[in-house]
JSON list of C-alpha atoms in Angstrom, two decimals:
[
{"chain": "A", "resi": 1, "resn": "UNK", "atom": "CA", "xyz": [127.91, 99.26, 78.79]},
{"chain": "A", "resi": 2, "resn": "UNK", "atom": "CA", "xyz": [127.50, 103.12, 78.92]},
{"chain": "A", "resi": 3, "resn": "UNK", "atom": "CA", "xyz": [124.42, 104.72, 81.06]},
{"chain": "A", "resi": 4, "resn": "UNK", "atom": "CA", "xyz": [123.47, 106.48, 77.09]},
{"chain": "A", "resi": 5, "resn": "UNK", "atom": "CA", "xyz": [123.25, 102.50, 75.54]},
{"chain": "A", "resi": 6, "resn": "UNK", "atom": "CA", "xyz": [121.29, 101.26, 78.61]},
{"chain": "A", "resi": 7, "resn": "UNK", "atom": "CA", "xyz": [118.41, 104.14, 78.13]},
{"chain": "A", "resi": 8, "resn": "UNK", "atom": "CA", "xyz": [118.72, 103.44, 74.18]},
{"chain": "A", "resi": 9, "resn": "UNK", "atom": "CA", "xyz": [118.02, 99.89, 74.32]},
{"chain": "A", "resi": 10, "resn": "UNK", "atom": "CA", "xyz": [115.21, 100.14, 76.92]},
{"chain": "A", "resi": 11, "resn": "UNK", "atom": "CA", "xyz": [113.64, 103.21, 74.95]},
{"chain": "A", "resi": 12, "resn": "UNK", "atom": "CA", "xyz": [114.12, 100.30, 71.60]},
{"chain": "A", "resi": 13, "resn": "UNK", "atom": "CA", "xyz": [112.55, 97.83, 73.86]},
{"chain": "A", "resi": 14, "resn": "UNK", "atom": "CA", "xyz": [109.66, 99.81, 75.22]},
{"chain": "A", "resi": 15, "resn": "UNK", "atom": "CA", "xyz": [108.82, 100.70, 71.08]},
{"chain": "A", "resi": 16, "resn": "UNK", "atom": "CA", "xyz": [109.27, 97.34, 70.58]},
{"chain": "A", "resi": 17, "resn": "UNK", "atom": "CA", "xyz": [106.50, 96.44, 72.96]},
{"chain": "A", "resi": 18, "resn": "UNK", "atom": "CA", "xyz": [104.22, 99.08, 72.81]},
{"chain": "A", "resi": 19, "resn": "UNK", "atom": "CA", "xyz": [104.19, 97.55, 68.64]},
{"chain": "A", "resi": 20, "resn": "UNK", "atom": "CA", "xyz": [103.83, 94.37, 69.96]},
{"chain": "A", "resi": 21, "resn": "UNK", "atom": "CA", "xyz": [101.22, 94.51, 72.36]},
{"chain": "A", "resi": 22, "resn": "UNK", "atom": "CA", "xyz": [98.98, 96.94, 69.05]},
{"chain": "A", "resi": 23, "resn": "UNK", "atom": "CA", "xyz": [99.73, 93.88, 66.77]},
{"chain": "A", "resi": 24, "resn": "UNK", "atom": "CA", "xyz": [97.84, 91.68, 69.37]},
{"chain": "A", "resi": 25, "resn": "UNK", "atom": "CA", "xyz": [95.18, 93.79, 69.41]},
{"chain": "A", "resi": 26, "resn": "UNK", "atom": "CA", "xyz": [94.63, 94.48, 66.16]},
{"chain": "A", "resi": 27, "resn": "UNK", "atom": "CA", "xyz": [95.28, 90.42, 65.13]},
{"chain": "A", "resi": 28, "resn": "UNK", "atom": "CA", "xyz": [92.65, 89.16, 67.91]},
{"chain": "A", "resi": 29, "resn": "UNK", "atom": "CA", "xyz": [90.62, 86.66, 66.99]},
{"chain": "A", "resi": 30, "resn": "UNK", "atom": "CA", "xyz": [86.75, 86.24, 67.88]},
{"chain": "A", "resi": 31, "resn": "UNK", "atom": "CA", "xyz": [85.88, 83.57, 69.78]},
{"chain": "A", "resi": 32, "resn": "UNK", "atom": "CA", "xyz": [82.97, 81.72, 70.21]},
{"chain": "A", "resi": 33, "resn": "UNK", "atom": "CA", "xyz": [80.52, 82.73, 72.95]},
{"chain": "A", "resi": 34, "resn": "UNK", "atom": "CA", "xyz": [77.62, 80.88, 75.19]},
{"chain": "A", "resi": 35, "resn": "UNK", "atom": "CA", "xyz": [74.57, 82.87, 76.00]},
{"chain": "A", "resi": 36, "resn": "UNK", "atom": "CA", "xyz": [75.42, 83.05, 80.15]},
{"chain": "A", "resi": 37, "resn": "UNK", "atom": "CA", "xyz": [78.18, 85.35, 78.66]},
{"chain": "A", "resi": 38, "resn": "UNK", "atom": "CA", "xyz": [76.30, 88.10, 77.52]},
{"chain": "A", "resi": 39, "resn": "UNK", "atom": "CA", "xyz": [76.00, 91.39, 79.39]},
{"chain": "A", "resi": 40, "resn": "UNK", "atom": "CA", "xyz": [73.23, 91.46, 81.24]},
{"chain": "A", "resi": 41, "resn": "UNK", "atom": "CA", "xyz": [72.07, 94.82, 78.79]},
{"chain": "A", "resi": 42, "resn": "UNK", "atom": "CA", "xyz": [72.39, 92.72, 75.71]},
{"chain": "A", "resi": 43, "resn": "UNK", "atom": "CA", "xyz": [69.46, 93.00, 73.63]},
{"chain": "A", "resi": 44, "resn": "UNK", "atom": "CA", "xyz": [67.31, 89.69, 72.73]},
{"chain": "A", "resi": 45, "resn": "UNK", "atom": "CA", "xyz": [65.15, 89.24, 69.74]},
{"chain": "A", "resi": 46, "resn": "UNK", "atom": "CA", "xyz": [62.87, 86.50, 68.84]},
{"chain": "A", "resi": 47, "resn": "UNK", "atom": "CA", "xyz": [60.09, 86.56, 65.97]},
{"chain": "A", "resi": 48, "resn": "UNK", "atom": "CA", "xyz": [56.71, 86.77, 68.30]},
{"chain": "A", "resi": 49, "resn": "UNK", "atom": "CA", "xyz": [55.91, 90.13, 67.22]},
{"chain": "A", "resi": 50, "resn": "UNK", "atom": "CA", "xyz": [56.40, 89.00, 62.93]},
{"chain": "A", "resi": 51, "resn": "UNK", "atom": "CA", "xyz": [53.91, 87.92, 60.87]},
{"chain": "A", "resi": 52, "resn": "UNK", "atom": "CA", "xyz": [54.30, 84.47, 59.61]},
{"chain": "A", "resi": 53, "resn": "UNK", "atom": "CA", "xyz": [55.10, 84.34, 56.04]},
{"chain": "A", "resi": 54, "resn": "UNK", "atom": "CA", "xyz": [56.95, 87.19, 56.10]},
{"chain": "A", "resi": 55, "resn": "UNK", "atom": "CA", "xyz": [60.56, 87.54, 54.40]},
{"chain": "A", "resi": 56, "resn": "UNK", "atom": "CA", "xyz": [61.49, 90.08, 56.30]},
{"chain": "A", "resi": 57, "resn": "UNK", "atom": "CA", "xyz": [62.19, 90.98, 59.93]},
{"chain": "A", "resi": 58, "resn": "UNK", "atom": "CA", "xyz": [63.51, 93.40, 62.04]},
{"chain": "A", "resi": 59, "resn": "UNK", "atom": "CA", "xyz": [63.74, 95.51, 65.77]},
{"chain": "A", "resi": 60, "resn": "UNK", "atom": "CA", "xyz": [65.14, 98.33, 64.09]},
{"chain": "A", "resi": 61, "resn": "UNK", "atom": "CA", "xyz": [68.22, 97.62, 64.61]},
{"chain": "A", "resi": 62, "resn": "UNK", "atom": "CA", "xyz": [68.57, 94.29, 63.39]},
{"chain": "A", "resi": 63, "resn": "UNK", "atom": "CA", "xyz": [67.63, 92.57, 59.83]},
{"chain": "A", "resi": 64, "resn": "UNK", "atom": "CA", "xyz": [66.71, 89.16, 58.59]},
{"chain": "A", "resi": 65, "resn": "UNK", "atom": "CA", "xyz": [66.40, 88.31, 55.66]},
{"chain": "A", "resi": 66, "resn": "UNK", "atom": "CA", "xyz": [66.66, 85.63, 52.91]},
{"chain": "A", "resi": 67, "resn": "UNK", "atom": "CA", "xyz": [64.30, 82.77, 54.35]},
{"chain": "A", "resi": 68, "resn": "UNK", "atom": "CA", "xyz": [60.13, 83.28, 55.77]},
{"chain": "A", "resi": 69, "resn": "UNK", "atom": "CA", "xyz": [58.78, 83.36, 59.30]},
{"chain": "A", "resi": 70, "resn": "UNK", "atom": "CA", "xyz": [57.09, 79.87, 60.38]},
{"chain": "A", "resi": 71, "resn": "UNK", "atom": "CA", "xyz": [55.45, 78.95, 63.33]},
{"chain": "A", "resi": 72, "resn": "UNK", "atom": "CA", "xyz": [57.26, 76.04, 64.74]},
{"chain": "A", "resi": 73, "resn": "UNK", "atom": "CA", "xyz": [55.28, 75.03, 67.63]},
{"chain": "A", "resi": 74, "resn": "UNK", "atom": "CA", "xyz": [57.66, 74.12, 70.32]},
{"chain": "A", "resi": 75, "resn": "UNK", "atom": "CA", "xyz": [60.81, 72.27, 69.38]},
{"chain": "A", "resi": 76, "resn": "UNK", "atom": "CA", "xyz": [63.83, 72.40, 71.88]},
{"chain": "A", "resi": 77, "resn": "UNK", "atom": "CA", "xyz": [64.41, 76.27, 73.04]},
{"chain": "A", "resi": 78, "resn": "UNK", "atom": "CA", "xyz": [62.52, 77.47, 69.77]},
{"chain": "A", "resi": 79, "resn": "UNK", "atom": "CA", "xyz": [58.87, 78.45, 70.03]},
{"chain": "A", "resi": 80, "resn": "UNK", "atom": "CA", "xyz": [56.15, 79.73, 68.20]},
{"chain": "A", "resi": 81, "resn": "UNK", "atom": "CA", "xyz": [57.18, 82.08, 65.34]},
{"chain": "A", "resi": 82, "resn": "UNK", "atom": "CA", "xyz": [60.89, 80.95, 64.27]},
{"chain": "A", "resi": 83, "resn": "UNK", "atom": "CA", "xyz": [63.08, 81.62, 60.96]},
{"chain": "A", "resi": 84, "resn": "UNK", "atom": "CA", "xyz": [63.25, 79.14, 58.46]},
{"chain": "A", "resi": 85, "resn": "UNK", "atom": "CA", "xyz": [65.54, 79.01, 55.65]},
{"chain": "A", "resi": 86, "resn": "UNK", "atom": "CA", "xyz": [63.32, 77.22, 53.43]},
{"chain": "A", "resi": 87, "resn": "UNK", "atom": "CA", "xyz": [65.02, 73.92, 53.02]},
{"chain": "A", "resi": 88, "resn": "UNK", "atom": "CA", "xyz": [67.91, 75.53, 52.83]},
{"chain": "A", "resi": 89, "resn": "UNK", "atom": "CA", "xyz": [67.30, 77.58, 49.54]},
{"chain": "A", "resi": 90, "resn": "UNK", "atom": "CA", "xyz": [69.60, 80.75, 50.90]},
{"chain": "A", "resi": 91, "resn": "UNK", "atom": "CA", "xyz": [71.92, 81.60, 53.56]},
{"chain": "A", "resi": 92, "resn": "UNK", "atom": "CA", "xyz": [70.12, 83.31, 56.24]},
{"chain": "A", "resi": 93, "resn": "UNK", "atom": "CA", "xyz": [71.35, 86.81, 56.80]},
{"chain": "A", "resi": 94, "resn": "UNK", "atom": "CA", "xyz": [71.55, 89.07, 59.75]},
{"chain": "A", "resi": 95, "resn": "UNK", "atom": "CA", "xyz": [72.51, 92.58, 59.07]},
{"chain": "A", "resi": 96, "resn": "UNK", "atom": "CA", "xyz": [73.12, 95.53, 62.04]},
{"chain": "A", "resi": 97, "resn": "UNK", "atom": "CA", "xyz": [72.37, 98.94, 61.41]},
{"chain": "A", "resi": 98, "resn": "UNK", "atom": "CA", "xyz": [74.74, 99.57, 64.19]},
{"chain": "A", "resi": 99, "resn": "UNK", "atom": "CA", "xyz": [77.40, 97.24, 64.32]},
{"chain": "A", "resi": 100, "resn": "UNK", "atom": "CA", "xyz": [77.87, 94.86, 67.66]},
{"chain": "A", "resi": 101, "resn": "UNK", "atom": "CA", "xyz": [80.77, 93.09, 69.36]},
{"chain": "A", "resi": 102, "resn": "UNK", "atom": "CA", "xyz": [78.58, 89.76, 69.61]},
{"chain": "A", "resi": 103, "resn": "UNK", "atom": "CA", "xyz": [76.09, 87.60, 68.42]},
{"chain": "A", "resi": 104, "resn": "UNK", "atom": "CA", "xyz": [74.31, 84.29, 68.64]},
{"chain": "A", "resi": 105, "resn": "UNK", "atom": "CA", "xyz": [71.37, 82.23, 68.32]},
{"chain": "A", "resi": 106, "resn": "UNK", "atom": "CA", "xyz": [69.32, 79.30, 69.18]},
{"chain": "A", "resi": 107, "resn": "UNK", "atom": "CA", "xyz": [68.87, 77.01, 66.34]},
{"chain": "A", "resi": 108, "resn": "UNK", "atom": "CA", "xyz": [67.20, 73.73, 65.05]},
{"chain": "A", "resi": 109, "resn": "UNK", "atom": "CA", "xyz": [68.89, 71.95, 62.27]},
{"chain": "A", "resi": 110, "resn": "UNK", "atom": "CA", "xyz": [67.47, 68.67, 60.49]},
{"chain": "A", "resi": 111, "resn": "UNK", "atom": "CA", "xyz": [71.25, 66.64, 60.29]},
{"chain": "A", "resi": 112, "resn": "UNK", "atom": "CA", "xyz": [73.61, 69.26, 59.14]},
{"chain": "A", "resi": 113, "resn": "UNK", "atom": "CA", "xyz": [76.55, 70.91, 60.78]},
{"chain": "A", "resi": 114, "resn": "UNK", "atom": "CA", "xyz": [75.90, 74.94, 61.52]},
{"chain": "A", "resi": 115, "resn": "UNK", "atom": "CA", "xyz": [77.98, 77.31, 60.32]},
{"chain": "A", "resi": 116, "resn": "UNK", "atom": "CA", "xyz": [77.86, 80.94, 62.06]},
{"chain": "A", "resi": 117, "resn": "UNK", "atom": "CA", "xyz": [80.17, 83.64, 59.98]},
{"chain": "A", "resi": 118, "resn": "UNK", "atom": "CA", "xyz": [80.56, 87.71, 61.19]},
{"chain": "A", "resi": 119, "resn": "UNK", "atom": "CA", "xyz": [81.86, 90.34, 58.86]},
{"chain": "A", "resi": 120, "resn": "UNK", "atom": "CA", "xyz": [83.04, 93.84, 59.09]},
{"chain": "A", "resi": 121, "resn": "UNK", "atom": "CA", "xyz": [81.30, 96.74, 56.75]},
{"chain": "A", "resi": 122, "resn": "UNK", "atom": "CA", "xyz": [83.62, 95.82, 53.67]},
{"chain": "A", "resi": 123, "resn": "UNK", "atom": "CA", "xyz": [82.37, 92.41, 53.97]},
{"chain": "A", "resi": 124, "resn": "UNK", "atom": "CA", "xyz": [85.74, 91.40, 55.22]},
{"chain": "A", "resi": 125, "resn": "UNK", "atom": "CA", "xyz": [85.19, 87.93, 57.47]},
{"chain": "A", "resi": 126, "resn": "UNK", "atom": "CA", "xyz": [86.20, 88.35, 61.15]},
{"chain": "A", "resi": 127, "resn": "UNK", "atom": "CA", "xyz": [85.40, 84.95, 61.84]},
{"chain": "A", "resi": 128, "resn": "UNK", "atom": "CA", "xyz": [83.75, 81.32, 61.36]},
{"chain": "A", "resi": 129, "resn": "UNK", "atom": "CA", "xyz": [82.49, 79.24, 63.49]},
{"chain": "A", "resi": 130, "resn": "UNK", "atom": "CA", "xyz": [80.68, 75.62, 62.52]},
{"chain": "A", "resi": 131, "resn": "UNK", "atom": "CA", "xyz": [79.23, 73.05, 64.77]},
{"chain": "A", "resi": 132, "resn": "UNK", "atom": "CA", "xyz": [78.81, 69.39, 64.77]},
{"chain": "A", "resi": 133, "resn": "UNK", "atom": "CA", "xyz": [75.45, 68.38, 64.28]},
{"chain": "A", "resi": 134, "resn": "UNK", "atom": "CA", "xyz": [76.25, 64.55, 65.63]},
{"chain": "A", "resi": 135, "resn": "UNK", "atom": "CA", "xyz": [78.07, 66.08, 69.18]},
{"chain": "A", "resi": 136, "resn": "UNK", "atom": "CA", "xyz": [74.04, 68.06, 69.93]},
{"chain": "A", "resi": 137, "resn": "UNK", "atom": "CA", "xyz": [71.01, 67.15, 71.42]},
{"chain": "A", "resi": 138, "resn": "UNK", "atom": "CA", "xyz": [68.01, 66.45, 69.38]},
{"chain": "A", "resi": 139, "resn": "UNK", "atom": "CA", "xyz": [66.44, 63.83, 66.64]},
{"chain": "A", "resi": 140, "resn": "UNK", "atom": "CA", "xyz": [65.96, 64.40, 64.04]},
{"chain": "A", "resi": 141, "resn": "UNK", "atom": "CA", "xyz": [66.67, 67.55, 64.50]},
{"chain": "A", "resi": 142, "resn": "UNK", "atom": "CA", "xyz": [69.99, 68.76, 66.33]},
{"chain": "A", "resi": 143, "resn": "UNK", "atom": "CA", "xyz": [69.31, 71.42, 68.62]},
{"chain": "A", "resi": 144, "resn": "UNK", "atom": "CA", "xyz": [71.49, 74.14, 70.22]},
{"chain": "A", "resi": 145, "resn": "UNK", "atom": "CA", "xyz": [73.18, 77.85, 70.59]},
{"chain": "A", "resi": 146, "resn": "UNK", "atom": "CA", "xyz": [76.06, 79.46, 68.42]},
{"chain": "A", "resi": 147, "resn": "UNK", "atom": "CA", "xyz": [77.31, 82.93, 68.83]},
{"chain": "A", "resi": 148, "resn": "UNK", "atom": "CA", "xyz": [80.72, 84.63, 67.99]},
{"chain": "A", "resi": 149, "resn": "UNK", "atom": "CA", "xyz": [82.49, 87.57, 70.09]},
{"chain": "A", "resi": 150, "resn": "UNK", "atom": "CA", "xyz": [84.65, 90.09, 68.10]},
{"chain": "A", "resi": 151, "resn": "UNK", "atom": "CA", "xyz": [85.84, 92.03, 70.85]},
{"chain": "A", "resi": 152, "resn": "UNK", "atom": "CA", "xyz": [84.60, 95.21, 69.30]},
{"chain": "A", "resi": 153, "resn": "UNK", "atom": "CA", "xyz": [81.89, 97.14, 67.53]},
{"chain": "A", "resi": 154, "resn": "UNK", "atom": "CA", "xyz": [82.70, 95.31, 64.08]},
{"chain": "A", "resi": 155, "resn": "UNK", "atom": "CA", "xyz": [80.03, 93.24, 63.36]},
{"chain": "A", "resi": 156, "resn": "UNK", "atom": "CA", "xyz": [78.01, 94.75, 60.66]},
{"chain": "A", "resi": 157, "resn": "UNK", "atom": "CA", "xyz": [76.47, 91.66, 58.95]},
{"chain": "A", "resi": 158, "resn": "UNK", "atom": "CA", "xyz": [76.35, 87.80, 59.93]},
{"chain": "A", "resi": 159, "resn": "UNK", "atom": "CA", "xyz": [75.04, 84.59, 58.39]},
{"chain": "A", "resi": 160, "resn": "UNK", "atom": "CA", "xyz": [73.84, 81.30, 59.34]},
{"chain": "A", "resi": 161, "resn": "UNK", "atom": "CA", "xyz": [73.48, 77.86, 57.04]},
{"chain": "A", "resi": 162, "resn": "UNK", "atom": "CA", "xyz": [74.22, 74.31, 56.83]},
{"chain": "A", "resi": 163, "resn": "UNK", "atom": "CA", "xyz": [76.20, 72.91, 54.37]},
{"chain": "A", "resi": 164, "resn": "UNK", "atom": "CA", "xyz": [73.32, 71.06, 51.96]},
{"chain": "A", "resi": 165, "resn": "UNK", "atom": "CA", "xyz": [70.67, 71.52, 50.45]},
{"chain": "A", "resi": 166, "resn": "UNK", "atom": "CA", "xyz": [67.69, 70.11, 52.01]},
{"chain": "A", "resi": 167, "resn": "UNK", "atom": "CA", "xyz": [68.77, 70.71, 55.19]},
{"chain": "A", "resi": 168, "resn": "UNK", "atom": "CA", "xyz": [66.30, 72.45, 57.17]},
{"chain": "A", "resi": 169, "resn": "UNK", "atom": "CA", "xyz": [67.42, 74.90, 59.76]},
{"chain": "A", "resi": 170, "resn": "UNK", "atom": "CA", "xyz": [65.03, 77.28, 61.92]},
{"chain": "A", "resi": 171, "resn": "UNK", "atom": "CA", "xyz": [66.72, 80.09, 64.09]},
{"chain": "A", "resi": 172, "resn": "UNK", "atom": "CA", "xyz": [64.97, 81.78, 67.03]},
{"chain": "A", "resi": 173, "resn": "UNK", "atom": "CA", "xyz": [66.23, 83.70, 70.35]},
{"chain": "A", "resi": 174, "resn": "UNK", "atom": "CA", "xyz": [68.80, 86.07, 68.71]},
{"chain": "A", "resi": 175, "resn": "UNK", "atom": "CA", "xyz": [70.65, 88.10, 71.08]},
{"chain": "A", "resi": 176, "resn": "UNK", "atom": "CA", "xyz": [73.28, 90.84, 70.43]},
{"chain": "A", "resi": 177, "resn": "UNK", "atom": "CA", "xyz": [75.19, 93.28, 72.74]},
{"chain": "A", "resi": 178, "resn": "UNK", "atom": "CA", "xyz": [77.97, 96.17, 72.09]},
{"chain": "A", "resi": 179, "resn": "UNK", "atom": "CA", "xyz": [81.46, 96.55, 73.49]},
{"chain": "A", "resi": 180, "resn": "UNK", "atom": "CA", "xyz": [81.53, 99.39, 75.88]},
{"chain": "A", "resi": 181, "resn": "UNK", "atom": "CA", "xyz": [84.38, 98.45, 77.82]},
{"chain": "A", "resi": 182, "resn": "UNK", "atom": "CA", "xyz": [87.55, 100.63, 76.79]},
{"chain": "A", "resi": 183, "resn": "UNK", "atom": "CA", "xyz": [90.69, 98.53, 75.62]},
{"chain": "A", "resi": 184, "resn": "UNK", "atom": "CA", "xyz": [93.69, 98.60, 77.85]},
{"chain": "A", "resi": 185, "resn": "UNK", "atom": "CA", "xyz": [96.18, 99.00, 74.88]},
{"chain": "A", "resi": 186, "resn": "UNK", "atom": "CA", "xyz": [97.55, 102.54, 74.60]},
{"chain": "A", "resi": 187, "resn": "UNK", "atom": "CA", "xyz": [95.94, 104.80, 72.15]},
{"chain": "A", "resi": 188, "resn": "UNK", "atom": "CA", "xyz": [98.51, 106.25, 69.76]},
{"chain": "A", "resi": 189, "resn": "UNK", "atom": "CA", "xyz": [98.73, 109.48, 71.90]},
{"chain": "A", "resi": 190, "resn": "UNK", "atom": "CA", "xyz": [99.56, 108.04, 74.87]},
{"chain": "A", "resi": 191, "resn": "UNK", "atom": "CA", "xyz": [102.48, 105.08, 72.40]},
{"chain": "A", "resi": 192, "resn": "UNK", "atom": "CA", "xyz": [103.93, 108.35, 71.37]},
{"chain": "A", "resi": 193, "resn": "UNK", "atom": "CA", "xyz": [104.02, 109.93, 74.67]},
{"chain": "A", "resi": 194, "resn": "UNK", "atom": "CA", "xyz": [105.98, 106.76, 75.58]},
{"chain": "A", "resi": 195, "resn": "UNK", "atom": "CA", "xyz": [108.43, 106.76, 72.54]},
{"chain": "A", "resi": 196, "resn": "UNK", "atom": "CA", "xyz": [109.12, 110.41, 73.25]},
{"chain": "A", "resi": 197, "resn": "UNK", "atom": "CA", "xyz": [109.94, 110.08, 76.80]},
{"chain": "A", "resi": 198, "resn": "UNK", "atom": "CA", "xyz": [112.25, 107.50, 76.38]},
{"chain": "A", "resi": 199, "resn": "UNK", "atom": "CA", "xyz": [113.80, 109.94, 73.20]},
{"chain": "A", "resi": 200, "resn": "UNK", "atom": "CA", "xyz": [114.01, 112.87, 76.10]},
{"chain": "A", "resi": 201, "resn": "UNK", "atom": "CA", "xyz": [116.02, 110.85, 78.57]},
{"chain": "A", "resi": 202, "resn": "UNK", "atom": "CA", "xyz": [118.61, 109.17, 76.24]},
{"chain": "A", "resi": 203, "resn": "UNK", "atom": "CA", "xyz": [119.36, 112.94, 74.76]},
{"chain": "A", "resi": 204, "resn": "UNK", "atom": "CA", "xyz": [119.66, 114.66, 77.61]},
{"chain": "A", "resi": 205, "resn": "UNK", "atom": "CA", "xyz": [122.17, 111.89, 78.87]},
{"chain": "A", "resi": 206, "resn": "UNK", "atom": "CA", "xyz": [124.38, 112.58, 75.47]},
{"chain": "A", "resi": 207, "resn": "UNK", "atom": "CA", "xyz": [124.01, 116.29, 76.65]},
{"chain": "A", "resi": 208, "resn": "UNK", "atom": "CA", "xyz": [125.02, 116.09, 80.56]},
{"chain": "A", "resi": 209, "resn": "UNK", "atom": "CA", "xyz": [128.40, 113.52, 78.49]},
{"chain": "A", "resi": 210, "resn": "UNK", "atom": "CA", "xyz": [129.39, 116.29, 75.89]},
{"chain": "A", "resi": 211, "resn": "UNK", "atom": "CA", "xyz": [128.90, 119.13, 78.49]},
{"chain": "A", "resi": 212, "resn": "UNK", "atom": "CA", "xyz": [130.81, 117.44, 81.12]},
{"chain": "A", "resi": 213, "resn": "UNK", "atom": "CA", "xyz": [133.51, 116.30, 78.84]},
{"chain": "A", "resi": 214, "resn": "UNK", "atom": "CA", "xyz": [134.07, 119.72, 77.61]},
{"chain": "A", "resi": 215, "resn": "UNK", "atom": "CA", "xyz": [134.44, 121.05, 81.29]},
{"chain": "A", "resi": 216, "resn": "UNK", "atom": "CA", "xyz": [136.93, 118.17, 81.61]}
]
């Protein structure tokens, strides 16, 4: 095999890669997320500070909406002023002014399975993510945290129910951070950069053959 088909099938195989390794990226999945794994600058959110009865409520950033504030007492990790979906009557909604990489909760739900869903700005889903009410702690009410990372700044909107109605489900304890942390895939620049170099070398090879064979 010639020096010029070497360089042309490791330029084809560094493209190949380089397309490979974007596909990843771009395909990545969220995954689901415990609170310990939140950067420590993650911003929390709980419903002291709202006015019970209210439909609505908010840090600025984020939204809830479609259920009331209710004071709870104390019931697992939820205390005092909580969000209740009102026996289920609507999904509860979270919406970001800003969208964040991750999310999650603390939550309280009378025998249901959770189900925590993230979507991008065209409402496209990035990802679902349900729990089993009988695998948590709690009676009658099942007890525990959900979140979802994206990976990125994507998360515009989320929601939070249980599958019937009549199932009661309080949320408390939100928390939500952004992805600062730059990507180790190339940016496009730096892909084409790549592509060309690889371009550069097998030409100038074909060049050094013709001229060579022409002294010859």
């Amino acid at each position: 095999m010639t020096t010029v088909n070497v360089l042309q099938k490791l330029s084809m195989a560094t493209a190949g890669a380089a397309v490979i390794t974007l596909g990843l990226a771009a395909n990545a999945q969220a995954a689901s997320i415990n609170r310990s794994d939140f950067n420590p600058d993650a911003v929390n959110f709980d419903f002291a500070s709202s006015a019970p009865s209210s439909t609505v409520a908010t840090d600025g950033n984020l939204t809830v909406t479609n259920g009331v504030v209710l004071n709870i007492g104390s019931y697992g990790s939820l205390n005092g002023n909580t969000y209740y979906d009102g026996n289920d009557a609507s999904v509860i909604r979270f919406d970001f002014l800003n969208p964040v990489s991750a999310f999650g909760l603390d939550f309280a739900a009378n025998n249901a399975d959770i189900t925590l869903s993230i979507f991008d700005n065209v409402n496209n889903l990035i990802e679902s993510l349900t729990l089993d009410w009988t695998t948590l702690p709690g009676s009658p009410f099942a007890t525990g945290f959900i979140g979802l990372n994206a990976g990125s700044n994507s998360i515009a909107y989320a929601t939070i129910d249980t599958p019937l109605n009549g199932n009661e489900l309080y949320v408390d304890n939100l928390i939500y951070q952004y992805q600062s942390s730059p990507t180790s895939v190339p940016e496009p620049a730096s892909l084409i950069g790549i592509l060309g170099l690889g371009a550069f070398g097998v030409t100038s090879l074909r060049k050094r053959k013709q001229t060579a064979a022409v002294k010859a």
